[in-house]
Amino acid sequence: MEEKTCILICQNRTCKKQGAADILTAFRTLNISEINYEGCGCLGNCGNGPMVLVLPARIWYYHVRPQDVSKIITASTEKCEST
Ligand code: FES
């Protein structure tokens, strides 16, 4: 059984100062049903935020901007279909 893709968006202090709340809102607005979106605690890459981690592929995105969100979703969906 294939594991559902989960996108974690750090909502800890440093990423929040860098706009992480807007990134989480952008993911939730697009709301693709095949993917879970979750705010999470520090991902250990403070200073490169907002940080996003796609699981189970373990693909990291840093300095994410709201305009990057649809590209991340597209890449994550393609990854799902090819595996
Ligand atoms: S605060 Fe986001 S990675 Fe640490």
mmCIF file of C-alpha atoms and ligand atoms in Angstrom:
data_model
loop_
_atom_site.group_PDB
_atom_site.id
_atom_site.type_symbol
_atom_site.label_atom_id
_atom_site.label_comp_id
_atom_site.label_asym_id
_atom_site.label_seq_id
_atom_site.Cartn_x
_atom_site.Cartn_y
_atom_site.Cartn_z
ATOM 1 C CA MET A 1 0.000 0.000 0.000
ATOM 2 C CA GLU A 2 1.371 3.384 -1.014
ATOM 3 C CA GLU A 3 1.982 5.944 1.697
ATOM 4 C CA LYS A 4 0.065 9.221 1.323
ATOM 5 C CA THR A 5 2.229 12.267 0.686
ATOM 6 C CA CYS A 6 2.462 14.655 3.610
ATOM 7 C CA ILE A 7 3.814 18.192 3.331
ATOM 8 C CA LEU A 8 5.140 19.615 6.587
ATOM 9 C CA ILE A 9 5.382 23.398 6.868
ATOM 10 C CA CYS A 10 7.431 24.604 9.825
ATOM 11 C CA GLN A 11 5.479 26.995 12.015
ATOM 12 C CA ASN A 12 8.143 27.518 14.650
ATOM 13 C CA ARG A 13 9.355 30.978 15.613
ATOM 14 C CA THR A 14 12.106 31.621 13.056
ATOM 15 C CA CYS A 15 10.160 30.329 10.061
ATOM 16 C CA LYS A 16 7.092 32.206 11.262
ATOM 17 C CA LYS A 17 9.056 35.460 11.191
ATOM 18 C CA GLN A 18 9.950 34.587 7.592
ATOM 19 C CA GLY A 19 6.325 34.144 6.499
ATOM 20 C CA ALA A 20 5.560 30.490 7.285
ATOM 21 C CA ALA A 21 1.940 31.209 8.208
ATOM 22 C CA ASP A 22 1.337 32.556 4.687
ATOM 23 C CA ILE A 23 2.902 29.408 3.231
ATOM 24 C CA LEU A 24 0.632 27.123 5.272
ATOM 25 C CA THR A 25 -2.384 29.198 4.209
ATOM 26 C CA ALA A 26 -1.328 28.925 0.555
ATOM 27 C CA PHE A 27 -1.074 25.110 0.815
ATOM 28 C CA ARG A 28 -4.436 24.844 2.553
ATOM 29 C CA THR A 29 -6.064 27.140 -0.001
ATOM 30 C CA LEU A 30 -5.023 24.877 -2.885
ATOM 31 C CA ASN A 31 -6.037 21.809 -0.820
ATOM 32 C CA ILE A 32 -5.218 18.883 -3.089
ATOM 33 C CA SER A 33 -6.969 15.851 -1.601
ATOM 34 C CA GLU A 34 -4.145 13.363 -2.322
ATOM 35 C CA ILE A 35 -1.791 15.303 -0.027
ATOM 36 C CA ASN A 36 -1.923 16.049 3.699
ATOM 37 C CA TYR A 37 -0.707 19.489 4.775
ATOM 38 C CA GLU A 38 0.457 20.001 8.329
ATOM 39 C CA GLY A 39 2.051 22.807 10.260
ATOM 40 C CA CYS A 40 4.893 21.422 12.369
ATOM 41 C CA GLY A 41 7.569 22.351 14.851
ATOM 42 C CA CYS A 42 11.151 23.241 14.004
ATOM 43 C CA LEU A 43 12.614 21.168 11.161
ATOM 44 C CA GLY A 44 16.166 21.999 12.186
ATOM 45 C CA ASN A 45 16.936 24.390 9.349
ATOM 46 C CA CYS A 46 16.163 27.692 11.016
ATOM 47 C CA GLY A 47 17.495 30.609 9.015
ATOM 48 C CA ASN A 48 16.575 28.991 5.706
ATOM 49 C CA GLY A 49 12.862 29.386 6.239
ATOM 50 C CA PRO A 50 10.181 29.122 5.619
ATOM 51 C CA MET A 51 11.100 25.427 5.520
ATOM 52 C CA VAL A 52 8.936 22.762 3.894
ATOM 53 C CA LEU A 53 9.504 18.998 3.967
ATOM 54 C CA VAL A 54 7.715 16.536 1.676
ATOM 55 C CA LEU A 55 7.300 13.005 3.082
ATOM 56 C CA PRO A 56 7.848 10.142 2.517
ATOM 57 C CA ALA A 57 10.153 11.307 -0.314
ATOM 58 C CA ARG A 58 12.109 13.510 2.161
ATOM 59 C CA ILE A 59 12.389 16.422 -0.266
ATOM 60 C CA TRP A 60 13.313 19.703 1.392
ATOM 61 C CA TYR A 61 12.371 23.176 0.196
ATOM 62 C CA TYR A 62 13.820 26.307 1.748
ATOM 63 C CA HIS A 63 13.077 30.034 1.501
ATOM 64 C CA VAL A 64 9.631 29.022 0.234
ATOM 65 C CA ARG A 65 7.450 31.850 -1.066
ATOM 66 C CA PRO A 66 3.680 31.689 -1.564
ATOM 67 C CA GLN A 67 4.199 31.643 -5.339
ATOM 68 C CA ASP A 68 6.294 28.438 -4.958
ATOM 69 C CA VAL A 69 3.473 26.447 -3.356
ATOM 70 C CA SER A 70 1.718 25.284 -6.532
ATOM 71 C CA LYS A 71 5.073 24.143 -8.004
ATOM 72 C CA ILE A 72 5.820 22.130 -4.852
ATOM 73 C CA ILE A 73 2.399 20.493 -5.017
ATOM 74 C CA THR A 74 2.850 19.650 -8.696
ATOM 75 C CA ALA A 75 6.285 18.149 -8.031
ATOM 76 C CA SER A 76 4.922 16.148 -5.086
ATOM 77 C CA THR A 77 1.990 14.819 -7.102
ATOM 78 C CA GLU A 78 4.252 13.795 -9.988
ATOM 79 C CA LYS A 79 6.531 12.021 -7.504
ATOM 80 C CA CYS A 80 3.517 10.095 -6.174
ATOM 81 C CA GLU A 81 2.429 8.987 -9.623
ATOM 82 C CA SER A 82 5.883 7.817 -10.701
ATOM 83 C CA THR A 83 6.509 5.580 -7.693
HETATM 84 S S1 FES B 1 12.112 27.419 12.933
HETATM 85 FE FE1 FES B 1 11.617 26.483 11.034
HETATM 86 S S2 FES B 1 13.234 25.082 10.732
HETATM 87 FE FE2 FES B 1 13.591 25.870 12.702
#
